[in-house]
Short mmCIF file of C-alpha atoms and ligand atoms in Angstrom, two decimals:
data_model
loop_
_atom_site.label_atom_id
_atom_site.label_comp_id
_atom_site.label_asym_id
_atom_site.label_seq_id
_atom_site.Cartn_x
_atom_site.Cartn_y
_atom_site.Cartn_z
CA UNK A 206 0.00 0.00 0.00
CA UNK A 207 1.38 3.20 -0.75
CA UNK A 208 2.19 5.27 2.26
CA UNK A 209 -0.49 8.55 2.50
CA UNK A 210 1.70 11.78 2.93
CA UNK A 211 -0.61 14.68 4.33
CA UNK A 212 0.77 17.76 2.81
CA UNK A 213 -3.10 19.66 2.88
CA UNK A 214 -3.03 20.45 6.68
CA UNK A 215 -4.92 24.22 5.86
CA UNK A 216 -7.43 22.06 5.15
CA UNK A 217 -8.03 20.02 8.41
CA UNK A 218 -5.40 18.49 11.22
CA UNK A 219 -6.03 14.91 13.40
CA UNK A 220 -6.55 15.98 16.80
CA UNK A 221 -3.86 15.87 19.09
CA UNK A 222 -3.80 12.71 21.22
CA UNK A 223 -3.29 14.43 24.44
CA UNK A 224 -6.55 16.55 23.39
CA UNK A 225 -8.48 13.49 22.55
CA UNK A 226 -7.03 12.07 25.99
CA UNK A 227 -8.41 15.34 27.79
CA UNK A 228 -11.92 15.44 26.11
CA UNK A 229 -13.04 11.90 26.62
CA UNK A 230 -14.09 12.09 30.25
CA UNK A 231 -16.72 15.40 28.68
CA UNK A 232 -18.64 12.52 26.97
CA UNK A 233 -19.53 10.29 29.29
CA UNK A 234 -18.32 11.23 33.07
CA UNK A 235 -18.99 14.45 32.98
CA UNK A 236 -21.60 15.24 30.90
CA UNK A 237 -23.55 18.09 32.48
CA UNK A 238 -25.12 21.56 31.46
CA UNK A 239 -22.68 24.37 32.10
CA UNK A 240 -26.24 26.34 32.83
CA UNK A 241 -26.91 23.46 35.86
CA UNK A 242 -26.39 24.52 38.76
CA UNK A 243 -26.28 21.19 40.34
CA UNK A 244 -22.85 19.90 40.39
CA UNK A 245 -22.37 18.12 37.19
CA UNK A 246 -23.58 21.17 35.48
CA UNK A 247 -20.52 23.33 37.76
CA UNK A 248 -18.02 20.83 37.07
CA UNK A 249 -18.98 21.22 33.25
CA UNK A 250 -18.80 25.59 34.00
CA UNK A 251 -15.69 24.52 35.50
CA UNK A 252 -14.26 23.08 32.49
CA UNK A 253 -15.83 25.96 30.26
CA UNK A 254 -14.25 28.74 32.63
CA UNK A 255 -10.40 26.34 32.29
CA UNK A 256 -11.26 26.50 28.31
CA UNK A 257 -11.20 30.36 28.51
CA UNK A 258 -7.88 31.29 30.53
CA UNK A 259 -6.37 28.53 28.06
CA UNK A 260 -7.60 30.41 24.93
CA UNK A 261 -6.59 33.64 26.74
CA UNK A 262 -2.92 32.91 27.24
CA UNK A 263 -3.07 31.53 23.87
CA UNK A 264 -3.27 35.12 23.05
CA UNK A 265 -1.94 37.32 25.40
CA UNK A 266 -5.29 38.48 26.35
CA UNK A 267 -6.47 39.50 29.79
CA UNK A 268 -8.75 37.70 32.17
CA UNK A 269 -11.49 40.23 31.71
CA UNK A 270 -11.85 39.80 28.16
CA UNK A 271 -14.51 37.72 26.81
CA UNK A 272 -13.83 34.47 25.41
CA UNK A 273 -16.81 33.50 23.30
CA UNK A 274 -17.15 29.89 22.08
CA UNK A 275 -18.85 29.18 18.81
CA UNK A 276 -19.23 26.57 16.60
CA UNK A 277 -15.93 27.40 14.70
CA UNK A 278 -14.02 30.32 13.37
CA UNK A 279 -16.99 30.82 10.39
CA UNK A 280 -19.94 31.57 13.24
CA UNK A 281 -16.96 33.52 15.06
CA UNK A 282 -16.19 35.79 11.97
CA UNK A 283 -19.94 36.41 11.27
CA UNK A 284 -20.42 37.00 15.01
CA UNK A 285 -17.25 39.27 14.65
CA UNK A 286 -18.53 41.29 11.67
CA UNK A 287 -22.55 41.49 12.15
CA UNK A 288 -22.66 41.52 15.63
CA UNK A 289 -20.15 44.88 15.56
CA UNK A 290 -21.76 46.56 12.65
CA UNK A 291 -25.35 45.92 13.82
CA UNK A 292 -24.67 47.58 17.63
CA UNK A 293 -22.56 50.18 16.24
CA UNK A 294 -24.48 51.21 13.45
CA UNK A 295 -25.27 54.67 14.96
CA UNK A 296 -21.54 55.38 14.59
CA UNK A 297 -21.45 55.03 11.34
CA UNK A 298 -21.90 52.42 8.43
CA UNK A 299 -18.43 51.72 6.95
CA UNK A 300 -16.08 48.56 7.57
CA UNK A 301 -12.59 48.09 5.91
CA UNK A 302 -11.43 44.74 5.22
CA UNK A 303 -8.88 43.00 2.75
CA UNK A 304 -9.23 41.86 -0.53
CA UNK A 305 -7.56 38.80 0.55
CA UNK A 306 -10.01 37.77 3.25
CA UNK A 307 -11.52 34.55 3.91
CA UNK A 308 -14.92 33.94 2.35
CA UNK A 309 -16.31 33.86 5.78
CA UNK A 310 -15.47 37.62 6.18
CA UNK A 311 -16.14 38.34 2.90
CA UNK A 312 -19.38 36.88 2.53
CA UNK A 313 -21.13 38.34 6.18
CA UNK A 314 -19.50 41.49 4.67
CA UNK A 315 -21.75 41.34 1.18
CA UNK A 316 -24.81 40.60 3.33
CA UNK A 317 -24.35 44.04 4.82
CA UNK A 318 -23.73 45.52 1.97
CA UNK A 319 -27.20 44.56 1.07
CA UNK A 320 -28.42 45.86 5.07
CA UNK A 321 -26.72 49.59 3.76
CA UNK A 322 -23.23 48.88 5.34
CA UNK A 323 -20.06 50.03 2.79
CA UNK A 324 -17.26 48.21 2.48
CA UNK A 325 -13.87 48.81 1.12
CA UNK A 326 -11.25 46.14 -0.20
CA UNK A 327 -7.97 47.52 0.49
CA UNK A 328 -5.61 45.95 -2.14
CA UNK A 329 -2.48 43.98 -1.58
CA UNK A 330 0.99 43.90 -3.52
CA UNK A 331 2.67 40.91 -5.20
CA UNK A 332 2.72 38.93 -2.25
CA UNK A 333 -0.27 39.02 -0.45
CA UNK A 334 0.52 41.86 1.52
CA UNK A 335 -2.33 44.63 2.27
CA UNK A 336 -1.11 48.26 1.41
CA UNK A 337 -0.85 50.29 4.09
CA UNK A 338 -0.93 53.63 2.20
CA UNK A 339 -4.32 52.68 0.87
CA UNK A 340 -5.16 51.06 4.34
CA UNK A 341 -4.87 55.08 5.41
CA UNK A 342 -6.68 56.62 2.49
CA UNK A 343 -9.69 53.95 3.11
CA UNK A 344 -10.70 55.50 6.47
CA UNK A 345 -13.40 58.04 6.42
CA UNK A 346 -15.34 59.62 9.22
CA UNK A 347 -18.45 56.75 9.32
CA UNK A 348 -15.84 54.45 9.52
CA UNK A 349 -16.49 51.87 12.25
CA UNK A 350 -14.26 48.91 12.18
CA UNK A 351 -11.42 47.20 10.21
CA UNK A 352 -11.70 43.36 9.59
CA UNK A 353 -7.67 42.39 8.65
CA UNK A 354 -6.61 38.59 8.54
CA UNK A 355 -3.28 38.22 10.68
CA UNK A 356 -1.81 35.54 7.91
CA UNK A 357 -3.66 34.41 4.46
CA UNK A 358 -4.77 31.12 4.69
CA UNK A 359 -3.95 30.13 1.11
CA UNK A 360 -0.21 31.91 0.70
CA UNK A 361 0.60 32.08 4.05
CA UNK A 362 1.80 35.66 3.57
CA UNK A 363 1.83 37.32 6.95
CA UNK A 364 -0.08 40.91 7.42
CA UNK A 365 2.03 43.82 8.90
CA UNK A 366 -0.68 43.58 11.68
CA UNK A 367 1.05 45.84 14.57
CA UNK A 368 1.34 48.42 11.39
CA UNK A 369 -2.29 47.87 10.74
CA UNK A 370 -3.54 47.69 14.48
CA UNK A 371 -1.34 51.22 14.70
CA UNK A 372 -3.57 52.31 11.82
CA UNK A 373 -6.48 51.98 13.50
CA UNK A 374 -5.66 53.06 16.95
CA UNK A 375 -4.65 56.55 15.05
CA UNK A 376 -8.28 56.43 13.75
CA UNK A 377 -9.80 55.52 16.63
CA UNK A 378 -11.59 52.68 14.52
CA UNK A 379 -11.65 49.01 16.43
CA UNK A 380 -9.69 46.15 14.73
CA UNK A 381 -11.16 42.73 14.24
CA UNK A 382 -8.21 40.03 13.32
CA UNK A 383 -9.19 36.53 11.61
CA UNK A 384 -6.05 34.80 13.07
CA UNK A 385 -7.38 31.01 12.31
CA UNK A 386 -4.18 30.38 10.10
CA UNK A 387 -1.64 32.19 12.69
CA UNK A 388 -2.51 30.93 15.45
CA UNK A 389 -0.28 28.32 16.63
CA UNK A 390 1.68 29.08 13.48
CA UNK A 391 3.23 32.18 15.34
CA UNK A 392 3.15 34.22 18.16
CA UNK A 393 0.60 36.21 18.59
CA UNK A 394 -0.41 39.16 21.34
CA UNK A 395 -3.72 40.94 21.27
CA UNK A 396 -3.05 42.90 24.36
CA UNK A 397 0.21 44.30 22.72
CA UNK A 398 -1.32 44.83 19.32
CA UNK A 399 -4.47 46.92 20.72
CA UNK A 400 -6.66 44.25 18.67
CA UNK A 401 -10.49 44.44 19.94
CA UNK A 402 -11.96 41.51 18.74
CA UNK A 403 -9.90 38.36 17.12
CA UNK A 404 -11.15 34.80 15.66
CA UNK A 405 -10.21 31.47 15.94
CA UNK A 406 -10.56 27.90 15.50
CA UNK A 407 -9.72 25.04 17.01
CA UNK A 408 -9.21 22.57 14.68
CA UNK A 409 -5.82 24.62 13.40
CA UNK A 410 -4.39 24.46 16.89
CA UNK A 411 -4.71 20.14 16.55
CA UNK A 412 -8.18 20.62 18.59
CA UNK A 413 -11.39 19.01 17.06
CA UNK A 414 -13.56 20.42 14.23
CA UNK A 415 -16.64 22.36 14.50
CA UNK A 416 -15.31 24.49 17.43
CA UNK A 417 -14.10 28.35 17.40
CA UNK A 418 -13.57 31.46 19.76
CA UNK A 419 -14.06 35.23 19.34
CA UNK A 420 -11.98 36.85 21.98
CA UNK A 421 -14.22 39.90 22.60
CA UNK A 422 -12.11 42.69 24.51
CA UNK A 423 -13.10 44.85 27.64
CA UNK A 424 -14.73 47.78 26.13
CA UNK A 425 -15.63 45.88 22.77
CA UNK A 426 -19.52 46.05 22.48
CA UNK A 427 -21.26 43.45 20.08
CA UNK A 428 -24.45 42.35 19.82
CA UNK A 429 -25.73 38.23 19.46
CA UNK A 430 -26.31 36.83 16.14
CA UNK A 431 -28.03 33.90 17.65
CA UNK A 432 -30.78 34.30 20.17
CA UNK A 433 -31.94 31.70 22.97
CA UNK A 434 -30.82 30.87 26.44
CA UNK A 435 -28.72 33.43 26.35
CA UNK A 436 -25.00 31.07 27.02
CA UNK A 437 -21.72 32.94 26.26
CA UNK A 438 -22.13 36.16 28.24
CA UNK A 439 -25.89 36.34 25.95
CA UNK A 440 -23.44 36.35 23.14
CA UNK A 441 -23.87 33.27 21.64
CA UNK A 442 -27.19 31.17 23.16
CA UNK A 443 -27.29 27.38 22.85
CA UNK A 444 -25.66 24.64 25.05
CA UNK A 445 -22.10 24.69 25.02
CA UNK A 446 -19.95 22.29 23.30
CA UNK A 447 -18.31 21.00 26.03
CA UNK A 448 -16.28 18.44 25.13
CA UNK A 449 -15.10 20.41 21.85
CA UNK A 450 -14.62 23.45 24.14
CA UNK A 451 -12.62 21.29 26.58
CA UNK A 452 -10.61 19.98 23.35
CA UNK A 453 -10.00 23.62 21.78
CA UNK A 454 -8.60 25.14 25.37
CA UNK A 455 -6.22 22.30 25.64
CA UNK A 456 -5.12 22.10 22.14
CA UNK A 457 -4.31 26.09 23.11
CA UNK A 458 -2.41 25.16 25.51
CA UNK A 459 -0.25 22.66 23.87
CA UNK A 460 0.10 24.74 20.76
CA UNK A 461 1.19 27.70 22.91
CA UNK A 462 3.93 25.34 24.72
CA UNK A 463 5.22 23.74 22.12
CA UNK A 464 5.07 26.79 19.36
CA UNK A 465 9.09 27.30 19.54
CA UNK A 466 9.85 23.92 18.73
CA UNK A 467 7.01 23.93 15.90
CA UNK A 468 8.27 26.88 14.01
CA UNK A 469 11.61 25.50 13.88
CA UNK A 470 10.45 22.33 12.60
CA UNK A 471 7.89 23.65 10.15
CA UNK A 472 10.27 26.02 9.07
CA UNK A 473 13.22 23.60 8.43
CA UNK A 474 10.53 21.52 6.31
CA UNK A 475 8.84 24.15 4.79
CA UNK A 476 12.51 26.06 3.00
CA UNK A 477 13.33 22.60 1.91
CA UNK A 478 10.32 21.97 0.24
CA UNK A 479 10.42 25.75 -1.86
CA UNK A 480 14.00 25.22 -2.20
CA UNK A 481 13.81 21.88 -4.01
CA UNK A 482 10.55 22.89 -5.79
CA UNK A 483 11.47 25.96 -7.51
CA UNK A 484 15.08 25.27 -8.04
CA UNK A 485 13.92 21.38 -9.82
CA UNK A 486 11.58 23.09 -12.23
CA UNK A 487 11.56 25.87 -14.47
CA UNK A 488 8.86 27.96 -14.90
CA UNK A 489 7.36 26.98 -11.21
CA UNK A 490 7.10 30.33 -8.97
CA UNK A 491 6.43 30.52 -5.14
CA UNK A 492 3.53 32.40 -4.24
CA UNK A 493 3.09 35.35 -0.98
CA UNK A 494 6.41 36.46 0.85
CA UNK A 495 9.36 34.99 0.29
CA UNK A 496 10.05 35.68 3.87
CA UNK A 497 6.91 36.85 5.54
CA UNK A 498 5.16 33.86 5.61
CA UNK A 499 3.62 31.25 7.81
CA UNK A 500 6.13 28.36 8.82
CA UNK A 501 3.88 25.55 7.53
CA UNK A 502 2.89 26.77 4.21
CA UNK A 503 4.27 26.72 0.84
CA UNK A 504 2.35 27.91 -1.97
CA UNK A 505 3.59 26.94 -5.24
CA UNK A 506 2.56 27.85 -9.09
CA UNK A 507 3.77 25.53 -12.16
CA UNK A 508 3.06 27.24 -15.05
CA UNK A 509 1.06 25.55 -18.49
CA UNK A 510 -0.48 22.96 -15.95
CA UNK A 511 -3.71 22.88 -14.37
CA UNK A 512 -3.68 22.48 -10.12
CA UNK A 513 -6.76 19.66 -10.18
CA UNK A 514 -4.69 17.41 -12.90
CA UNK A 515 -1.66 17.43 -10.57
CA UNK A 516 -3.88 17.32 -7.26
CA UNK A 517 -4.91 14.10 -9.01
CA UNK A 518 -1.83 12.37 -10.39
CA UNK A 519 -0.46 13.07 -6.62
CA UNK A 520 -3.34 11.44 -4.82
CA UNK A 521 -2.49 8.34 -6.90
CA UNK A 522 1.05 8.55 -5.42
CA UNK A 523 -0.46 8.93 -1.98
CA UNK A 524 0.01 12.88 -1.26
CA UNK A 525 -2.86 15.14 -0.57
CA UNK A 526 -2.59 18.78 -1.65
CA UNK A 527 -4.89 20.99 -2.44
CA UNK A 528 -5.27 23.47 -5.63
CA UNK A 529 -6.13 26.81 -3.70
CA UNK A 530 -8.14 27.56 -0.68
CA UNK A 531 -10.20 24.51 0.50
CA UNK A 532 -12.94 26.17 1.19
CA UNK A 533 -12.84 27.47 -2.32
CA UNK A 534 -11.66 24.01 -4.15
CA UNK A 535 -15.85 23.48 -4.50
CA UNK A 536 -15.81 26.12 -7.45
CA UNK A 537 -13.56 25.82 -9.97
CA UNK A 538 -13.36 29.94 -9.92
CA UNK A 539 -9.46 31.12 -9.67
CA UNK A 540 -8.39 31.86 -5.90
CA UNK A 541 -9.01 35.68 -5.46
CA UNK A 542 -6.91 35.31 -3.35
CA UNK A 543 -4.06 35.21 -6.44
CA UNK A 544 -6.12 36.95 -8.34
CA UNK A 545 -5.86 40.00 -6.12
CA UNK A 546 -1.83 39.49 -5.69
CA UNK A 547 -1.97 39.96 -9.93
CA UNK A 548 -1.70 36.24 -10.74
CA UNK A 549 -3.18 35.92 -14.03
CA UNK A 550 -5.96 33.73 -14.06
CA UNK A 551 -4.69 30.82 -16.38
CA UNK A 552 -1.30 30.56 -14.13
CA UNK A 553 -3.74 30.90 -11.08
CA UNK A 554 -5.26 27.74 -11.70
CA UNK A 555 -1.70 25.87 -11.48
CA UNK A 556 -0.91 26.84 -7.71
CA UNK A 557 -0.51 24.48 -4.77
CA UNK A 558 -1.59 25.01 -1.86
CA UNK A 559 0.87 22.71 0.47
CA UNK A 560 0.62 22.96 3.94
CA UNK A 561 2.96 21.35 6.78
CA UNK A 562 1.69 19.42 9.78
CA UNK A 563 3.52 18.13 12.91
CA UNK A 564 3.34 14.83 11.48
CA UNK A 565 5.55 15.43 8.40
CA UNK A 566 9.05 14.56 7.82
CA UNK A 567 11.94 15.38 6.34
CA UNK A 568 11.51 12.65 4.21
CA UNK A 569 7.86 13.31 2.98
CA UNK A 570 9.11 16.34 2.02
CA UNK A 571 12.33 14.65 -0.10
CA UNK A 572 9.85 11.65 -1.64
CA UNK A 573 7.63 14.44 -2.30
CA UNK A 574 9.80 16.44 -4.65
CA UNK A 575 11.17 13.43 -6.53
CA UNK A 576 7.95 12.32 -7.55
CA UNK A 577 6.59 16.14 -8.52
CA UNK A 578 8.77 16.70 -11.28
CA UNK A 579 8.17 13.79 -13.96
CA UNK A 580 3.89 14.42 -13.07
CA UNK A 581 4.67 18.61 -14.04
CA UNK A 582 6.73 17.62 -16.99
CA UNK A 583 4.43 14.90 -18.41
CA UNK A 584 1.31 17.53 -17.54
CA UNK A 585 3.24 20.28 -19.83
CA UNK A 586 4.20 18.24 -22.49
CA UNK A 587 0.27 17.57 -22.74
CA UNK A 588 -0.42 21.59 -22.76
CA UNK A 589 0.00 23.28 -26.59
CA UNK A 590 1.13 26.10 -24.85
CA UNK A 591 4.35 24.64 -23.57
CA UNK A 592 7.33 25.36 -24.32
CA UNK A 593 6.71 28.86 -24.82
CA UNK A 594 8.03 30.48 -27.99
N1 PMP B 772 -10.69 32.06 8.38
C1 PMP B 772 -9.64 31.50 7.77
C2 PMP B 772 -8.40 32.32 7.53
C3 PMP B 772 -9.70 30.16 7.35
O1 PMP B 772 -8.66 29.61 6.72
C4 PMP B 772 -10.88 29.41 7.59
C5 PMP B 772 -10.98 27.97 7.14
N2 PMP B 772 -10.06 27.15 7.73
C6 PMP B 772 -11.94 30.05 8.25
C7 PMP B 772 -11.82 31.37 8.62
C8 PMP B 772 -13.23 29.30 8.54
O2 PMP B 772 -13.03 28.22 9.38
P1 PMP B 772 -14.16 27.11 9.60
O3 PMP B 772 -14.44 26.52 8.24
O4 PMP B 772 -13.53 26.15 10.53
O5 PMP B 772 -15.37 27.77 10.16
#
């Protein structure tokens, strides 16, 4: 059987033993209400309240801050973006966000559009990274908030963020951070930055799927997106997840721990893997910062092939990659993501998307570029449009 080498981790992670370890007594043992006030129900608020301080130190935030749990970072960006702009509204009706945003912050964003909300799209150079200049020019005086990713998911390009957060405090506008690829990737400090309202999910930081935070800061005002019982500090009714929350604080704490060790390891793999890439193949071009970019990901462009075709002739060699965003790979629509950076559309569609988990090797990463090169060279020889003239 061929040996199945995971090189797609943007697009889901195993759960971390010692999480699963940690959870498993929320299923069974202690299985009460958080809301109870019997004591299964406080040993379960108990748990909840351990979640939070883990998820706070994650961060650097501070003990009054609110650590809302949702049902992953999608709920926690909406929650983020709708629940600012509908209690603020009186302030004024403008957000600024990236054009290189998740589609979970640009999609809540086009709803209010439609509710009389403006947006702008600040635009990003060559690799990935917003402009600060036009970051300035955006703000106006109904200005409310700014919604700026801390690292791109699909290029791993990392955002000047304490440029950005300085930005913001000059304007006196709140800044919302979607930090689901950064965190536990690098190190990150909301109290330092002056962020007021940042997103994650736990599934990135080796915790299960299907849970997420929104660190809320003191002084932050939001309002619920989901009404009922009135859980979260009323920000987010329904019963807790408790056995995902208990997973997503611990997988915090790990991640937090071990993050030195895990940046020198991804980024040992990770410069191997672009070196041998780029330097194999001709006309094959690494995509974001050279420099400023997450640890685990390597973004890659070949062109005169299409992404799927290789996707495909590596799954039968027992790698999984992905073409472009995962959330994305349902439409077969460019990644706006290089679209935005000025990747033209046809060499677009032959990027990579390879990211790095704690479970690779240095020798995934060598077996890996050994078999890339004949698959891209038999691909091209297929395409009429290679070799250039
Ligand atoms: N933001 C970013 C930057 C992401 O990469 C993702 C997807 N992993 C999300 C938000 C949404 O996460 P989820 O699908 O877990 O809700």
């Amino acid at each position: 059987m061929v040996e199945r080498v995971n090189l797609n981790h943007a697009a889901g992670n195993p759960v971390d033993k010692r999480v699963l370890e940690g959870m498993l007594p929320y299923f069974q043992e202690f299985y009460g209400n958080p809301s109870s006030v019997h004591i299964a129900g406080q040993h379960a608020a108990k748990a909840l309240a351990n979640a939070r301080m883990q998820i706070v130190n994650l961060v650097g935030a501070d003990v009054k801050d609110r650590i809302v749990f949702t049902s992953g970072a999608t709920e926690a960006n909406n929650l983020a973006l709708i629940g600012f702009a509908y209690r603020n509204r009186q302030k004024g009706n403008h957000i600024i966000t990236s054009q290189v945003e998740h589609l979970s912050i640009l999609n809540p964003l086009k709803f209010l559009v439609k509710q009389g909300f403006e947006v702008t799209h600040v635009p990003v150079d060559e690799y990935g990274i917003i402009k600060l200049e036009a970051l300035k020019e955006a703000i106006t005086d109904k200005t409310i908030l700014f919604s700026i990713q801390h690292a791109n998911n699909e290029v791993g390009s990392i955002q000047p963020i304490r440029e950005v957060a300085g930005i913001a405090a000059d304007a006196k506008v709140p800044l919302h951070v979607d930090a689901v690829a950064s965190a536990g990737q690098i190190p990150i400090d909301v109290s330092d930055l002056g962020v007021s309202l940042m997103t994650l999910s736990s599934n990135d930081l080796y915790g299960p799927k299907g849970v997420g935070a929104l660190v809320v800061r003191r002084g932050t005002s939001i309002q619920p997106i989901l009404l009922g019982g009135g859980q979260e500090m009323g920000l987010r009714s329904g019963t807790e997840n408790v056995s995902g929350i208990v997973g997503m604080g611990l997988a915090a704490e790990i991640t937090g721990r071990e993050l030195e060790a895990n940046i020198r390891h991804f980024t040992r793999l990770r410069d191997r893997l672009i070196k041998a890439v780029t330097s194999k193949m001709e006309y094959t071009y690494l995509n974001g910062h050279p420099t400023h970019r997450l640890p685990n990901n390597a973004n890659i462009r070949f062109s005169f092939v299409e992404g799927e075709a290789i996707t495909l002739h590596l799954s039968f060699q027992g790698f999984l990659v992905a073409t472009s965003s995962a959330c994305t790979s349902r439409t077969l629509e460019a990644s706006h993501v290089l679209l935005s950076m000025g990747v033209d559309e046809a060499e677009a569609h032959g990027a990579l998307q390879l990211t790095l988990g704690r479970d690779n090797t240095e020798s995934h990463i060598d077996h890996f570029t050994e078999v890339l090169p004949p698959i891209i060279q038999r691909l091209r020889e297929m395409s009429p449009l290679y070799p250039p003239s």
